Amino acid sequence: MTEYRTTLYNEVLKLVSKLKAIDPVKLSGPKGLWENGMDIVDVVDIILAVEKKYDVVIPDEVPVYTIDDLVNYLQLKAVR
């Protein structure tokens, strides 16, 4: 991972961890958000929090199943 991606990943991981009160270790890696006991409402809450923090809009058609999915989208939009 590049330094920027690593920083962005850690920021998103921390945001999701704090928002859903889940240990960041459980969220990191290839595990999906649903595999951590989240439902669609939780995922929508996470998307809204990421959109607010990074001032972006994540379209409904963008698949968001993992922390990596969020980071990939933010990188695509070149959030700095």
GROMACS .gro file of N, CA and C in nm:
model
  240
    1MET      N    1   0.084  -0.118   0.000
    1MET     CA    2   0.000   0.000   0.000
    1MET      C    3   0.088   0.124   0.000
    2THR      N    4   0.044   0.222  -0.073
    2THR     CA    5   0.116   0.348  -0.070
    2THR      C    6   0.091   0.416   0.064
    3GLU      N    7   0.174   0.512   0.095
    3GLU     CA    8   0.158   0.582   0.223
    3GLU      C    9   0.022   0.650   0.232
    4TYR      N   10  -0.020   0.713   0.122
    4TYR     CA   11  -0.151   0.781   0.121
    4TYR      C   12  -0.264   0.680   0.142
    5ARG      N   13  -0.258   0.568   0.071
    5ARG     CA   14  -0.363   0.468   0.085
    5ARG      C   15  -0.365   0.411   0.227
    6THR      N   16  -0.250   0.388   0.283
    6THR     CA   17  -0.241   0.336   0.419
    6THR      C   18  -0.304   0.434   0.518
    7THR      N   19  -0.273   0.561   0.502
    7THR     CA   20  -0.330   0.663   0.590
    7THR      C   21  -0.481   0.669   0.574
    8LEU      N   22  -0.527   0.670   0.450
    8LEU     CA   23  -0.670   0.674   0.422
    8LEU      C   24  -0.740   0.550   0.479
    9TYR      N   25  -0.680   0.435   0.459
    9TYR     CA   26  -0.736   0.310   0.510
    9TYR      C   27  -0.750   0.317   0.662
   10ASN      N   28  -0.646   0.362   0.730
   10ASN     CA   29  -0.649   0.371   0.876
   10ASN      C   30  -0.752   0.471   0.925
   11GLU      N   31  -0.769   0.583   0.853
   11GLU     CA   32  -0.870   0.681   0.890
   11GLU      C   33  -1.011   0.623   0.878
   12VAL      N   34  -1.037   0.556   0.767
   12VAL     CA   35  -1.170   0.496   0.745
   12VAL      C   36  -1.193   0.384   0.846
   13LEU      N   37  -1.093   0.304   0.870
   13LEU     CA   38  -1.103   0.196   0.968
   13LEU      C   39  -1.137   0.251   1.106
   14LYS      N   40  -1.070   0.357   1.144
   14LYS     CA   41  -1.095   0.420   1.275
   14LYS      C   42  -1.237   0.478   1.281
   15LEU      N   43  -1.281   0.541   1.173
   15LEU     CA   44  -1.416   0.599   1.168
   15LEU      C   45  -1.522   0.490   1.184
   16VAL      N   46  -1.509   0.383   1.109
   16VAL     CA   47  -1.607   0.274   1.114
   16VAL      C   48  -1.602   0.206   1.251
   17SER      N   49  -1.483   0.184   1.301
   17SER     CA   50  -1.467   0.120   1.432
   17SER      C   51  -1.535   0.200   1.542
   18LYS      N   52  -1.514   0.330   1.539
   18LYS     CA   53  -1.574   0.417   1.642
   18LYS      C   54  -1.725   0.425   1.625
   19LEU      N   55  -1.770   0.438   1.501
   19LEU     CA   56  -1.913   0.451   1.472
   19LEU      C   57  -1.992   0.327   1.516
   20LYS      N   58  -1.935   0.210   1.493
   20LYS     CA   59  -2.006   0.085   1.521
   20LYS      C   60  -1.954   0.011   1.644
   21ALA      N   61  -1.860   0.072   1.717
   21ALA     CA   62  -1.805   0.013   1.840
   21ALA      C   63  -1.755  -0.130   1.817
   22ILE      N   64  -1.675  -0.144   1.712
   22ILE     CA   65  -1.615  -0.273   1.678
   22ILE      C   66  -1.464  -0.256   1.680
   23ASP      N   67  -1.395  -0.353   1.735
   23ASP     CA   68  -1.249  -0.351   1.738
   23ASP      C   69  -1.195  -0.340   1.595
   24PRO      N   70  -1.104  -0.244   1.570
   24PRO     CA   71  -1.049  -0.227   1.435
   24PRO      C   72  -0.983  -0.353   1.380
   25VAL      N   73  -0.929  -0.436   1.467
   25VAL     CA   74  -0.866  -0.560   1.422
   25VAL      C   75  -0.968  -0.650   1.353
   26LYS      N   76  -1.091  -0.652   1.404
   26LYS     CA   77  -1.196  -0.734   1.343
   26LYS      C   78  -1.238  -0.680   1.207
   27LEU      N   79  -1.225  -0.550   1.187
   27LEU     CA   80  -1.268  -0.487   1.063
   27LEU      C   81  -1.163  -0.493   0.953
   28SER      N   82  -1.037  -0.501   0.992
   28SER     CA   83  -0.931  -0.498   0.891
   28SER      C   84  -0.924  -0.633   0.818
   29GLY      N   85  -0.866  -0.629   0.700
   29GLY     CA   86  -0.853  -0.750   0.621
   29GLY      C   87  -0.967  -0.766   0.523
   30PRO      N   88  -0.976  -0.882   0.463
   30PRO     CA   89  -1.074  -0.903   0.355
   30PRO      C   90  -1.217  -0.927   0.402
   31LYS      N   91  -1.236  -0.936   0.531
   31LYS     CA   92  -1.369  -0.964   0.584
   31LYS      C   93  -1.467  -0.852   0.547
   32GLY      N   94  -1.586  -0.891   0.506
   32GLY     CA   95  -1.688  -0.794   0.470
   32GLY      C   96  -1.755  -0.734   0.592
   33LEU      N   97  -1.820  -0.621   0.571
   33LEU     CA   98  -1.890  -0.555   0.681
   33LEU      C   99  -2.001  -0.645   0.736
   34TRP      N  100  -2.070  -0.718   0.648
   34TRP     CA  101  -2.177  -0.807   0.693
   34TRP      C  102  -2.122  -0.921   0.778
   35GLU      N  103  -2.000  -0.961   0.751
   35GLU     CA  104  -1.940  -1.070   0.829
   35GLU      C  105  -1.903  -1.025   0.970
   36ASN      N  106  -1.911  -0.895   0.994
   36ASN     CA  107  -1.887  -0.842   1.127
   36ASN      C  108  -2.018  -0.809   1.198
   37GLY      N  109  -2.127  -0.870   1.151
   37GLY     CA  110  -2.256  -0.855   1.217
   37GLY      C  111  -2.333  -0.729   1.182
   38MET      N  112  -2.290  -0.659   1.078
   38MET     CA  113  -2.361  -0.537   1.038
   38MET      C  114  -2.473  -0.570   0.941
   39ASP      N  115  -2.573  -0.484   0.941
   39ASP     CA  116  -2.683  -0.498   0.847
   39ASP      C  117  -2.683  -0.378   0.753
   40ILE      N  118  -2.783  -0.369   0.668
   40ILE     CA  119  -2.789  -0.262   0.568
   40ILE      C  120  -2.795  -0.124   0.633
   41VAL      N  121  -2.863  -0.112   0.746
   41VAL     CA  122  -2.872   0.016   0.815
   41VAL      C  123  -2.733   0.059   0.864
   42ASP      N  124  -2.657  -0.035   0.917
   42ASP     CA  125  -2.521  -0.006   0.962
   42ASP      C  126  -2.436   0.042   0.845
   43VAL      N  127  -2.447  -0.027   0.733
   43VAL     CA  128  -2.367   0.009   0.615
   43VAL      C  129  -2.406   0.147   0.564
   44VAL      N  130  -2.533   0.178   0.564
   44VAL     CA  131  -2.577   0.312   0.522
   44VAL      C  132  -2.522   0.417   0.617
   45ASP      N  133  -2.525   0.391   0.748
   45ASP     CA  134  -2.467   0.483   0.846
   45ASP      C  135  -2.319   0.508   0.817
   46ILE      N  136  -2.248   0.401   0.785
   46ILE     CA  137  -2.105   0.411   0.755
   46ILE      C  138  -2.082   0.494   0.630
   47ILE      N  139  -2.160   0.466   0.526
   47ILE     CA  140  -2.147   0.541   0.401
   47ILE      C  141  -2.173   0.690   0.425
   48LEU      N  142  -2.277   0.721   0.499
   48LEU     CA  143  -2.309   0.861   0.529
   48LEU      C  144  -2.197   0.929   0.607
   49ALA      N  145  -2.139   0.858   0.702
   49ALA     CA  146  -2.029   0.915   0.781
   49ALA      C  147  -1.905   0.940   0.694
   50VAL      N  148  -1.876   0.847   0.604
   50VAL     CA  149  -1.762   0.863   0.513
   50VAL      C  150  -1.788   0.979   0.418
   51GLU      N  151  -1.909   0.986   0.365
   51GLU     CA  152  -1.944   1.096   0.275
   51GLU      C  153  -1.926   1.231   0.344
   52LYS      N  154  -1.971   1.239   0.467
   52LYS     CA  155  -1.961   1.365   0.542
   52LYS      C  156  -1.815   1.401   0.571
   53LYS      N  157  -1.739   1.304   0.617
   53LYS     CA  158  -1.599   1.330   0.653
   53LYS      C  159  -1.516   1.372   0.532
   54TYR      N  160  -1.539   1.309   0.418
   54TYR     CA  161  -1.456   1.334   0.300
   54TYR      C  162  -1.525   1.420   0.194
   55ASP      N  163  -1.643   1.470   0.226
   55ASP     CA  164  -1.717   1.558   0.136
   55ASP      C  165  -1.730   1.498  -0.004
   56VAL      N  166  -1.780   1.375  -0.009
   56VAL     CA  167  -1.805   1.305  -0.135
   56VAL      C  168  -1.945   1.247  -0.131
   57VAL      N  169  -1.992   1.205  -0.246
   57VAL     CA  170  -2.118   1.132  -0.255
   57VAL      C  171  -2.085   0.996  -0.316
   58ILE      N  172  -2.119   0.892  -0.244
   58ILE     CA  173  -2.097   0.756  -0.293
   58ILE      C  174  -2.230   0.710  -0.355
   59PRO      N  175  -2.234   0.696  -0.487
   59PRO     CA  176  -2.358   0.655  -0.553
   59PRO      C  177  -2.406   0.517  -0.506
   60ASP      N  178  -2.536   0.497  -0.514
   60ASP     CA  179  -2.596   0.370  -0.471
   60ASP      C  180  -2.539   0.251  -0.547
   61GLU      N  181  -2.500   0.272  -0.672
   61GLU     CA  182  -2.452   0.160  -0.753
   61GLU      C  183  -2.307   0.119  -0.722
   62VAL      N  184  -2.238   0.196  -0.636
   62VAL     CA  185  -2.102   0.159  -0.598
   62VAL      C  186  -2.110   0.053  -0.489
   63PRO      N  187  -2.052  -0.065  -0.514
   63PRO     CA  188  -2.058  -0.171  -0.413
   63PRO      C  189  -1.970  -0.138  -0.293
   64VAL      N  190  -2.028  -0.147  -0.176
   64VAL     CA  191  -1.954  -0.121  -0.052
   64VAL      C  192  -1.976  -0.241   0.040
   65TYR      N  193  -1.880  -0.333   0.034
   65TYR     CA  194  -1.888  -0.453   0.116
   65TYR      C  195  -1.779  -0.460   0.223
   66THR      N  196  -1.670  -0.385   0.199
   66THR     CA  197  -1.554  -0.389   0.289
   66THR      C  198  -1.498  -0.249   0.309
   67ILE      N  199  -1.407  -0.237   0.402
   67ILE     CA  200  -1.333  -0.112   0.422
   67ILE      C  201  -1.256  -0.080   0.295
   68ASP      N  202  -1.198  -0.180   0.232
   68ASP     CA  203  -1.124  -0.160   0.106
   68ASP      C  204  -1.213  -0.097  -0.001
   69ASP      N  205  -1.337  -0.137  -0.009
   69ASP     CA  206  -1.428  -0.079  -0.108
   69ASP      C  207  -1.443   0.071  -0.087
   70LEU      N  208  -1.457   0.111   0.038
   70LEU     CA  209  -1.467   0.254   0.069
   70LEU      C  210  -1.339   0.327   0.032
   71VAL      N  211  -1.227   0.270   0.069
   71VAL     CA  212  -1.097   0.333   0.041
   71VAL      C  213  -1.074   0.340  -0.110
   72ASN      N  214  -1.107   0.235  -0.182
   72ASN     CA  215  -1.089   0.236  -0.327
   72ASN      C  216  -1.171   0.348  -0.391
   73TYR      N  217  -1.294   0.366  -0.345
   73TYR     CA  218  -1.376   0.473  -0.401
   73TYR      C  219  -1.317   0.610  -0.367
   74LEU      N  220  -1.275   0.627  -0.244
   74LEU     CA  221  -1.216   0.755  -0.205
   74LEU      C  222  -1.088   0.784  -0.285
   75GLN      N  223  -1.010   0.683  -0.310
   75GLN     CA  224  -0.890   0.702  -0.391
   75GLN      C  225  -0.927   0.738  -0.535
   76LEU      N  226  -1.028   0.673  -0.588
   76LEU     CA  227  -1.075   0.703  -0.722
   76LEU      C  228  -1.117   0.849  -0.734
   77LYS      N  229  -1.177   0.899  -0.630
   77LYS     CA  230  -1.221   1.039  -0.628
   77LYS      C  231  -1.109   1.132  -0.583
   78ALA      N  232  -0.992   1.075  -0.554
   78ALA     CA  233  -0.872   1.151  -0.515
   78ALA      C  234  -0.900   1.243  -0.395
   79VAL      N  235  -0.961   1.186  -0.293
   79VAL     CA  236  -0.987   1.261  -0.169
   79VAL      C  237  -0.853   1.282  -0.100
   80ARG      N  238  -0.827   1.405  -0.063
   80ARG     CA  239  -0.701   1.439   0.007
   80ARG      C  240  -0.730   1.510   0.135
   0.00000   0.00000   0.00000
